[in-house]
Amino acid sequence: MKRLLFVLCILFCILCNAQRSVSGIVLNSEKAPLSFATLHLSNGKTIIGDVDGKFLIENTQGVTSFTVSYTGFTTQTITIEPNKKFYRVLLKSKTLELSELVVGENPALEIIRKTIASKDLNNPLKKLNSFQLKTYNKLIVTANPDSIAGRIDSVFLYEKIGARLIKMDSSDFKFKKIIQKQHLYQTEKVSQIQFNKPQGIKETVLATRMAGFKQPIYEYIGLKLQSSSVYENKIELFETKYANPIADDALEFYNYKILDTVFLGNRKVYMIHFKHKRKAKKAKLEGVLYIDKQSFALAKTMYRVKSVLDISATNYFNYYKEEDLWFPERKTLKIVKGNNSDDIKILGETIKFASEEEETDKPKGKKEASDFVYILSESKNSEIEFNLPVKLKHQYVGIEVKEEATLRNENFWTPYRKDSLDIRSISTYSVLDSLVTKERYEEKIKIGRKVISGFIPLGAVDLDLRQIIKYNNYEGFRFGLGGVTTDSFSKKIRLNGYAAYGLKDNRMKFSIGEATRIGNYSGSWLGFSYTDDLLEIGNTIFEIDKKKFRIYDPRPFNLTTFYEHKTWKAYLETRIIPKTESVLQFTQSTIAPKFFYGFTANDKLFERYNLSIATISLQWSPFSVYMQTPSGRIESEKHFPKFTFQFSKTIPQVFKNDLSFGKFDFRTEVEKKYLDGQKTSAMFQAGISFGDVPITHLYSIAPNTQDRDAILQRLNITGKNSFETMRFNEFFSSEYAALHFKHALRKIKLFKKIKPTTVLVTRAAWGNSRHQSDHTGFTYKTLENGYFESGMEFNNIFKGLGLSGFYRYGANSLPRFDDNISLKLSFTLDLGL
């Protein structure tokens, strides 16, 4: 029995000392935090505090004390006490001796200058001819259970007069129980990274596992959380770019100071603290650079951005003597809740950091369990090889996912994991796999994506929601049915079609088509179709655009001018050109305007005409990253600007073509999203036509208001990129240019559940029309003097509904003031996907 007690006592002592962590903060005499203070532990290890002066010693086993040092302050040694978990360290400023005074320029600046000058000598992408490696990445969404003060629903409080029952919120208690057993979310990935100077860099995903999903959401696999290189002029952290502290012009933006000199391995390095010069509300980068004293290479970097999200990123390097090179070894990135007063949705709006405003019952300053949630991404490199023959296949695809990547067993994963999965990680896979299967989340996401695209999946066929019901002034209510076959039907053949009937014009419309896949990797399809339907006159259609689905499209409600077309079409869709999507097509159409109209060309009047047109339409996204998956190519990282080009030309003497003309159309789009919810977007679009162009194929640049006297009579719903004060059929152009600019502000809280988004809008257009006299029975104005409108949208005021107002001004404004005003409703659909 005594032996058993002795063993138990030893085990108890071991458990008490093992893995105990302590934390603290380093402050100056004015109680201000000292950023990135150095802590030298008694066991020989060194750790660095963060930008707020806070530090964490994760394991105190074998550590009896630690010494805190900071440039310009006296060092202080702290003894670790058995039951103390938090240390408040106050450092005093020291009086510099004459020999310590720096006369002249800050010495840190000279170090930074040499580091900038040596970038190309130390950057692996510049110094090496090639390299390849394997990298293991693990991303978790979790929380530290010890940080959460979980309590049960109710307790009895004993007072002098007796006991009374106090009700307490149990959400923290429940959350703590969950987080002690598992993470909230988890994903792993093993990739091969290959590089050579002529072709660049490419990632091939060899294995991937996403908790709860048999087939991963590929966009998340390719999500770029931080820069792959620390030597570029911009450092990217979580889809936001910041000026690099060793950029060519970095000294204009940052202040620097030497914190210490330490050893990394057997190399001596400077510790240089950097901080942005300008104090502004906009998030700024701050951190510490470890710079090799001999080569002025980066040996370690610590970046911190504290704003609506608190982001910390650390890059670790390993020194290779033979190559005289510091090469990336591993990197971490941690994201926690920042000082946000609005909802912050990240990772494709999958993870939401709730706003303070939503937590109405929470006492001010009190943290809830969800406040401790954080995202942690860790990557570790292995099997690194330098200057070997490396040839990239399909280098224009930035990321390629192997077909067997989702089928890997545990034997494949084990060599790449730095540590084996702990109990919480194993439990995360088990629980989420069961939960997702039970609740059919994977199936719901697939259905949701189809619905957003305008389809309802029905096994081998996707039902086209756009064809079910429509309305316009010519057809009245239009009812129809349409769809397209899926991979369940065939991976090589695609059938599509629809049939619709207008109650007002009493006429059937239909389309039928077939396409054959001729290139799996390039996503190439060769197709044919026949269509008998109506189209709006003057409507610019980029053939590369995917037809958008809207629950309610306001413009057709007010249209009166359509033309009937019977069209045979042959087309080729392909992504064979790097970073593009393109369509080459030939159409033969019989055009019949459904209003009184005649067009004169070559001394002949046409009331209906045949057109044989060849078209090439191409969208180029040079800054986006594309991923090749087993199910096809996707745009894994959407970056702007994007460019769209289209050229159309009639083919004389082919299938009885009557008119000779051509058109060139161009569009560019830019978009910038901010973590606080703001968004700036702009679109420039232009077109020019030449030859004998009928009214059906001129440009009307998307007008969207009715020609009525009263403001309320003109009330309808806003379009996406339409001129909200321009009357239908008011202006037509043979050449034009249009600019749309929008800036969405942060949400405004009016009431608890009413938080609209305010959008500032400005639009402008210029145009010209040649040979107006050739158009009989149809009069219109031109845009030589420009067209201008501005307004404000208040979107999503209540259950998706919003209100907006626009004003028309400039040379083409109308004489009456109220005729220039347009009030609109808006509707935003949020499926929560």
Coordinates of C-alpha atoms in Angstrom, one line a residue, residues 338-764:
G338 CA -10.8 42.0 -33.2
N339 CA -12.5 45.3 -32.3
N340 CA -15.4 44.9 -34.7
S341 CA -18.8 46.5 -34.2
D342 CA -20.3 44.6 -37.3
D343 CA -20.5 41.0 -38.3
I344 CA -17.3 39.7 -39.9
K345 CA -17.8 36.8 -42.3
I346 CA -14.7 35.0 -43.5
L347 CA -13.6 31.9 -45.3
G348 CA -16.3 32.3 -47.9
E349 CA -18.7 33.6 -45.2
T350 CA -18.4 30.1 -43.5
I351 CA -17.1 31.5 -40.2
K352 CA -18.8 34.5 -38.6
F353 CA -17.4 36.6 -35.8
A354 CA -20.6 38.1 -34.3
S355 CA -20.8 41.9 -33.7
E356 CA -20.8 43.4 -30.3
E357 CA -24.2 44.9 -31.1
E358 CA -25.8 41.5 -31.4
E359 CA -24.7 40.6 -27.9
T360 CA -27.3 42.8 -26.2
D361 CA -27.6 40.8 -23.0
K362 CA -23.9 40.7 -22.4
P363 CA -22.5 43.1 -19.8
K364 CA -20.1 45.6 -21.3
G365 CA -16.6 44.3 -21.3
K366 CA -17.6 40.8 -20.5
K367 CA -16.4 38.1 -23.0
E368 CA -18.6 35.2 -24.1
A369 CA -17.3 31.8 -25.0
S370 CA -17.5 32.6 -28.7
D371 CA -15.1 35.5 -28.2
F372 CA -12.3 33.0 -27.6
V373 CA -12.8 31.2 -30.9
Y374 CA -9.8 31.4 -33.2
I375 CA -8.6 30.1 -36.6
L376 CA -5.2 28.5 -36.6
S377 CA -3.4 27.4 -39.8
E378 CA 0.0 25.7 -39.6
S379 CA 2.2 24.5 -42.5
K380 CA 5.3 22.4 -42.3
N381 CA 7.7 21.7 -45.2
S382 CA 9.6 18.4 -45.8
E383 CA 11.5 16.5 -48.5
I384 CA 13.1 19.8 -49.7
E385 CA 15.3 19.5 -52.8
F386 CA 17.3 22.2 -54.5
N387 CA 18.4 22.8 -58.1
L388 CA 17.1 19.5 -59.5
P389 CA 15.4 19.2 -62.9
V390 CA 11.8 20.3 -62.3
K391 CA 9.3 20.6 -65.2
L392 CA 5.8 21.8 -64.6
K393 CA 2.8 20.4 -66.5
H394 CA 0.0 22.9 -67.1
Q395 CA 1.9 25.6 -65.3
Y396 CA -1.0 28.1 -66.0
V397 CA -3.1 26.2 -63.4
G398 CA -1.8 27.4 -60.1
I399 CA -3.3 24.5 -58.1
E400 CA -4.0 20.9 -59.3
V401 CA -5.9 18.4 -57.1
K402 CA -5.1 14.8 -57.8
E403 CA -8.1 12.5 -58.4
E404 CA -7.0 10.2 -55.5
A405 CA -6.4 13.1 -53.1
T406 CA -9.6 12.4 -51.2
L407 CA -9.0 8.7 -50.9
R408 CA -5.8 8.6 -48.9
N409 CA -5.6 6.3 -45.9
E410 CA -3.8 7.0 -42.5
N411 CA -0.6 5.4 -43.7
F412 CA -0.2 8.2 -46.3
W413 CA -0.8 11.0 -43.8
T414 CA 1.4 9.8 -40.9
P415 CA 4.9 10.8 -42.3
Y416 CA 3.8 14.3 -43.1
R417 CA 2.2 15.3 -39.8
K418 CA 4.5 17.0 -37.4
D419 CA 2.7 15.4 -34.6
S420 CA 0.1 12.7 -34.6
L421 CA -3.5 13.8 -34.3
D422 CA -4.5 14.4 -30.7
I423 CA -7.7 13.2 -29.2
R424 CA -9.6 16.4 -30.0
S425 CA -8.6 16.3 -33.7
I426 CA -9.6 12.6 -34.0
S427 CA -12.9 13.4 -32.3
T428 CA -13.5 16.3 -34.7
Y429 CA -13.4 14.1 -37.7
S430 CA -15.6 11.5 -36.1
V431 CA -18.2 13.9 -34.8
L432 CA -18.4 16.2 -37.9
D433 CA -18.5 13.3 -40.3
S434 CA -21.5 11.9 -38.4
L435 CA -23.2 15.2 -38.1
V436 CA -22.8 16.2 -41.7
T437 CA -24.1 12.9 -42.8
K438 CA -27.0 12.9 -40.4
E439 CA -28.1 16.5 -41.3
R440 CA -27.2 16.1 -45.0
Y441 CA -25.2 19.3 -45.0
E442 CA -23.0 18.2 -48.0
E443 CA -26.1 17.6 -50.0
K444 CA -27.7 20.9 -48.9
I445 CA -24.6 22.8 -50.0
K446 CA -24.7 21.2 -53.4
I447 CA -28.4 22.0 -53.8
G448 CA -27.8 25.6 -52.5
R449 CA -25.1 26.1 -55.1
K450 CA -27.3 24.9 -57.8
V451 CA -30.2 27.1 -56.7
I452 CA -27.9 30.2 -56.7
S453 CA -27.0 29.3 -60.3
G454 CA -30.7 29.0 -61.2
F455 CA -31.2 25.3 -61.1
I456 CA -32.9 22.6 -58.9
P457 CA -31.1 19.2 -59.1
L458 CA -33.4 16.3 -60.0
G459 CA -30.9 13.5 -60.4
A460 CA -29.8 13.3 -64.0
V461 CA -31.4 16.6 -64.8
D462 CA -31.1 20.1 -63.3
L463 CA -34.4 22.0 -63.6
D464 CA -34.0 25.6 -64.9
L465 CA -35.6 28.0 -62.5
R466 CA -35.3 30.9 -65.0
Q467 CA -37.9 29.3 -67.3
I468 CA -40.7 28.6 -64.9
I469 CA -42.4 32.0 -64.9
K470 CA -41.6 35.4 -66.4
Y471 CA -43.5 38.6 -67.3
N472 CA -43.0 41.3 -69.9
N473 CA -45.3 43.8 -71.7
Y474 CA -45.3 41.8 -74.9
E475 CA -45.9 38.3 -73.7
G476 CA -47.6 39.0 -70.5
F477 CA -47.1 36.1 -68.1
R478 CA -44.9 33.5 -69.6
F479 CA -44.8 30.0 -68.2
G480 CA -42.2 27.4 -69.1
L481 CA -40.1 24.4 -68.3
G482 CA -36.5 23.7 -69.0
G483 CA -33.4 22.0 -67.9
V484 CA -29.9 20.6 -68.5
T485 CA -28.5 17.1 -68.0
T486 CA -25.8 16.5 -65.4
D487 CA -22.8 14.2 -65.0
S488 CA -25.2 11.6 -63.6
F489 CA -26.7 11.4 -67.1
S490 CA -23.4 11.5 -68.9
K491 CA -19.9 13.0 -68.4
K492 CA -19.4 13.3 -72.2
I493 CA -22.8 14.4 -73.5
R494 CA -24.9 17.4 -72.3
L495 CA -28.5 18.0 -73.4
N496 CA -30.4 21.2 -72.7
G497 CA -33.6 22.9 -73.7
Y498 CA -36.8 24.6 -72.7
A499 CA -40.3 25.3 -73.8
A500 CA -42.4 28.4 -72.8
Y501 CA -45.8 29.9 -73.6
G502 CA -46.8 33.6 -73.4
L503 CA -50.4 34.2 -72.3
K504 CA -50.6 37.6 -74.0
D505 CA -49.1 36.8 -77.4
N506 CA -50.4 33.3 -77.4
R507 CA -47.2 31.9 -78.9
M508 CA -44.9 29.0 -78.0
K509 CA -41.1 29.5 -77.7
F510 CA -38.5 26.8 -77.3
S511 CA -34.9 25.9 -77.5
I512 CA -33.1 22.5 -77.8
G513 CA -29.4 21.8 -77.8
E514 CA -26.6 19.2 -77.4
A515 CA -22.9 19.5 -76.5
T516 CA -20.1 17.0 -76.4
R517 CA -17.1 17.2 -74.2
I518 CA -13.9 17.1 -76.4
G519 CA -11.4 18.1 -73.8
N520 CA -11.5 17.1 -70.1
Y521 CA -8.6 19.1 -68.8
S522 CA -9.4 22.2 -70.8
G523 CA -13.1 22.0 -70.2
S524 CA -13.9 22.1 -73.9
W525 CA -17.4 21.4 -75.2
L526 CA -18.6 21.4 -78.8
G527 CA -22.3 22.1 -79.1
F528 CA -25.3 22.8 -81.4
S529 CA -28.7 24.3 -80.7
Y530 CA -31.8 25.7 -82.3
T531 CA -33.8 28.5 -80.6
D532 CA -37.2 30.2 -81.4
D533 CA -37.7 33.0 -78.9
L534 CA -37.8 36.8 -78.2
L535 CA -35.0 39.2 -77.2
E536 CA -34.8 42.8 -76.1
I537 CA -33.6 45.2 -78.7
G538 CA -30.3 47.0 -78.2
N539 CA -29.3 44.5 -75.4
T540 CA -25.5 43.8 -75.2
I541 CA -24.9 40.2 -74.6
F542 CA -21.5 38.8 -73.8
E543 CA -21.6 35.2 -74.9
I544 CA -19.1 34.2 -72.3
D545 CA -21.4 35.4 -69.4
K546 CA -23.3 32.7 -67.6
K547 CA -26.9 33.5 -67.5
K548 CA -27.7 35.0 -64.1
F549 CA -30.6 33.8 -62.0
R550 CA -32.8 36.4 -60.3
I551 CA -36.0 35.7 -58.4
Y552 CA -37.3 39.0 -59.9
D553 CA -35.8 40.8 -62.9
P554 CA -37.5 44.2 -63.1
R555 CA -36.5 45.3 -66.6
P556 CA -38.7 43.0 -68.7
F557 CA -41.7 44.3 -66.8
N558 CA -41.3 47.6 -68.6
L559 CA -40.1 46.5 -72.0
T560 CA -42.2 47.0 -75.1
T561 CA -39.7 46.5 -77.9
F562 CA -38.7 42.9 -78.6
Y563 CA -37.6 41.1 -81.7
E564 CA -38.3 37.5 -82.7
H565 CA -35.3 35.3 -83.7
K566 CA -35.1 31.8 -85.0
T567 CA -31.4 30.9 -84.6
W568 CA -29.2 27.9 -85.4
K569 CA -26.0 28.0 -83.4
A570 CA -22.8 26.0 -83.4
Y571 CA -20.3 26.8 -80.6
L572 CA -17.1 25.8 -78.9
E573 CA -16.6 26.5 -75.2
T574 CA -13.0 26.1 -73.9
R575 CA -10.5 27.2 -71.2
I576 CA -7.5 26.0 -73.2
I577 CA -5.9 29.6 -73.2
P578 CA -4.3 30.2 -69.8
K579 CA -6.5 32.2 -67.3
T580 CA -9.3 32.6 -69.8
E581 CA -12.8 31.3 -70.6
S582 CA -13.8 31.6 -74.2
V583 CA -16.6 30.9 -76.6
L584 CA -16.3 30.7 -80.4
Q585 CA -19.7 30.5 -82.2
F586 CA -21.5 30.8 -85.5
T587 CA -25.2 31.7 -85.6
Q588 CA -27.7 31.9 -88.4
S589 CA -30.8 33.9 -87.5
T590 CA -34.0 35.2 -89.0
I591 CA -34.9 38.5 -87.2
A592 CA -38.4 39.9 -87.1
P593 CA -39.0 43.1 -84.9
K594 CA -42.3 42.9 -83.1
F595 CA -43.0 46.6 -83.5
F596 CA -43.3 49.0 -86.5
Y597 CA -39.8 49.3 -87.9
G598 CA -37.9 49.3 -91.1
F599 CA -34.1 49.5 -91.8
T600 CA -32.6 50.8 -95.0
A601 CA -29.3 49.3 -96.3
N602 CA -28.0 49.3 -99.8
D603 CA -31.0 51.2 -101.0
K604 CA -33.3 48.4 -99.7
L605 CA -35.8 48.5 -96.9
F606 CA -35.8 45.5 -94.5
E607 CA -38.7 44.8 -92.2
R608 CA -37.2 41.4 -91.3
Y609 CA -33.7 40.1 -92.2
N610 CA -31.3 37.2 -92.1
L611 CA -28.0 37.4 -90.2
S612 CA -25.1 35.0 -90.3
I613 CA -22.7 36.0 -87.5
A614 CA -19.3 34.7 -86.3
T615 CA -18.4 35.6 -82.7
I616 CA -15.5 35.2 -80.4
S617 CA -16.0 36.0 -76.7
L618 CA -13.2 35.8 -74.2
Q619 CA -12.9 36.7 -70.5
W620 CA -9.4 37.1 -69.1
S621 CA -8.6 37.0 -65.4
P622 CA -4.8 37.5 -65.3
F623 CA -4.6 37.9 -61.5
S624 CA -6.9 35.1 -60.5
V625 CA -5.7 31.7 -59.4
Y626 CA -7.2 28.6 -61.1
M627 CA -7.5 25.2 -59.7
Q628 CA -7.9 22.0 -61.6
T629 CA -10.1 19.5 -59.7
P630 CA -11.3 16.0 -60.6
S631 CA -14.7 17.6 -61.5
G632 CA -13.2 20.4 -63.7
R633 CA -11.4 23.8 -63.5
I634 CA -12.5 26.5 -61.1
E635 CA -11.4 29.9 -60.2
S636 CA -10.1 29.3 -56.6
E637 CA -8.9 32.8 -56.0
K638 CA -10.9 35.6 -57.7
H639 CA -8.8 38.7 -58.2
F640 CA -9.4 41.9 -60.1
P641 CA -9.3 43.5 -62.6
K642 CA -11.0 41.1 -65.1
F643 CA -11.3 41.8 -68.8
T644 CA -13.9 40.7 -71.3
F645 CA -13.5 41.0 -75.1
Q646 CA -16.0 40.2 -77.8
F647 CA -15.9 40.6 -81.5
S648 CA -18.8 39.8 -83.9
K649 CA -19.0 40.0 -87.6
T650 CA -21.6 39.1 -90.2
I651 CA -20.5 36.7 -92.9
P652 CA -21.5 37.9 -96.4
Q653 CA -23.2 35.5 -98.8
V654 CA -23.5 32.7 -96.1
F655 CA -27.0 31.3 -95.5
K656 CA -28.6 34.3 -97.2
N657 CA -27.1 37.0 -94.9
D658 CA -28.7 40.4 -95.7
L659 CA -26.7 42.9 -93.8
S660 CA -23.0 43.6 -93.4
F661 CA -21.8 44.9 -90.0
G662 CA -19.4 44.2 -87.1
K663 CA -19.2 44.9 -83.4
F664 CA -16.4 45.1 -80.8
D665 CA -17.3 45.1 -77.1
F666 CA -15.1 45.5 -74.1
R667 CA -15.7 45.3 -70.3
T668 CA -13.4 45.5 -67.3
E669 CA -14.4 45.0 -63.7
V670 CA -12.6 45.8 -60.5
E671 CA -13.7 45.0 -56.9
K672 CA -12.2 45.6 -53.5
K673 CA -13.6 44.0 -50.3
Y674 CA -12.6 45.1 -46.8
L675 CA -12.7 43.1 -43.6
D676 CA -15.1 45.6 -42.0
G677 CA -17.8 44.8 -44.6
Q678 CA -17.2 47.7 -47.0
K679 CA -16.8 47.1 -50.7
T680 CA -15.8 49.2 -53.7
S681 CA -16.6 48.1 -57.2
A682 CA -16.4 49.6 -60.6
M683 CA -17.2 48.5 -64.1
F684 CA -16.2 50.1 -67.4
Q685 CA -18.0 48.9 -70.6
A686 CA -17.7 50.1 -74.1
G687 CA -18.7 49.1 -77.6
I688 CA -18.3 50.2 -81.2
S689 CA -20.2 49.0 -84.2
F690 CA -19.5 49.5 -87.9
G691 CA -21.4 48.9 -91.1
D692 CA -25.2 48.6 -91.5
V693 CA -26.4 48.0 -88.0
P694 CA -30.2 47.6 -87.4
I695 CA -31.8 48.9 -84.2
T696 CA -32.0 45.4 -82.8
H697 CA -28.2 45.2 -82.6
L698 CA -27.4 48.8 -81.6
Y699 CA -26.5 49.7 -78.0
S700 CA -29.1 50.9 -75.4
I701 CA -26.8 50.5 -72.3
A702 CA -29.5 49.1 -70.0
P703 CA -32.1 51.8 -69.2
N704 CA -34.4 51.0 -66.2
T705 CA -37.2 53.4 -65.7
Q706 CA -40.6 54.1 -67.3
D707 CA -41.7 57.2 -69.2
R708 CA -44.3 58.4 -66.8
D709 CA -45.0 61.7 -65.1
A710 CA -45.3 60.9 -61.4
I711 CA -42.3 59.7 -59.4
L712 CA -44.3 56.9 -57.7
Q713 CA -45.6 55.7 -61.1
R714 CA -42.0 55.1 -62.1
L715 CA -41.3 53.0 -59.0
N716 CA -39.8 49.6 -59.7
I717 CA -36.9 47.4 -58.7
T718 CA -33.2 48.3 -59.2
G719 CA -31.1 46.3 -61.7
K720 CA -27.4 45.4 -61.1
N721 CA -25.7 47.6 -63.6
S722 CA -28.5 49.6 -65.2
F723 CA -29.2 53.3 -65.5
E724 CA -32.1 53.8 -63.1
T725 CA -33.2 57.3 -64.4
M726 CA -32.9 56.5 -68.1
R727 CA -36.2 55.8 -70.0
F728 CA -36.6 52.7 -72.1
N729 CA -36.0 53.3 -75.8
E730 CA -34.8 56.9 -75.0
F731 CA -31.2 56.5 -76.2
F732 CA -29.4 54.3 -78.7
S733 CA -25.8 54.4 -79.8
S734 CA -23.6 52.9 -82.5
E735 CA -20.6 53.5 -80.2
Y736 CA -20.6 54.2 -76.5
A737 CA -18.7 54.1 -73.2
A738 CA -20.2 53.6 -69.7
L739 CA -18.8 53.7 -66.2
H740 CA -20.6 52.3 -63.1
F741 CA -19.1 53.0 -59.7
K742 CA -20.3 51.8 -56.3
H743 CA -19.1 51.9 -52.7
A744 CA -20.9 50.0 -50.0
L745 CA -20.4 51.4 -46.5
R746 CA -20.6 49.4 -43.3
K747 CA -24.0 48.4 -42.0
I748 CA -25.9 51.0 -40.0
K749 CA -27.8 49.8 -37.0
L750 CA -31.2 51.6 -36.9
F751 CA -33.0 49.0 -34.7
K752 CA -32.1 45.6 -33.3
K753 CA -33.0 43.7 -36.5
I754 CA -32.8 46.6 -39.0
K755 CA -29.2 47.1 -40.2
P756 CA -29.2 48.3 -43.8
T757 CA -26.2 48.6 -46.0
T758 CA -25.7 52.0 -47.6
V759 CA -24.3 52.1 -51.1
L760 CA -23.1 55.2 -52.9
V761 CA -23.6 55.0 -56.7
T762 CA -22.5 57.1 -59.6
R763 CA -22.9 56.3 -63.3
A764 CA -21.9 58.0 -66.5

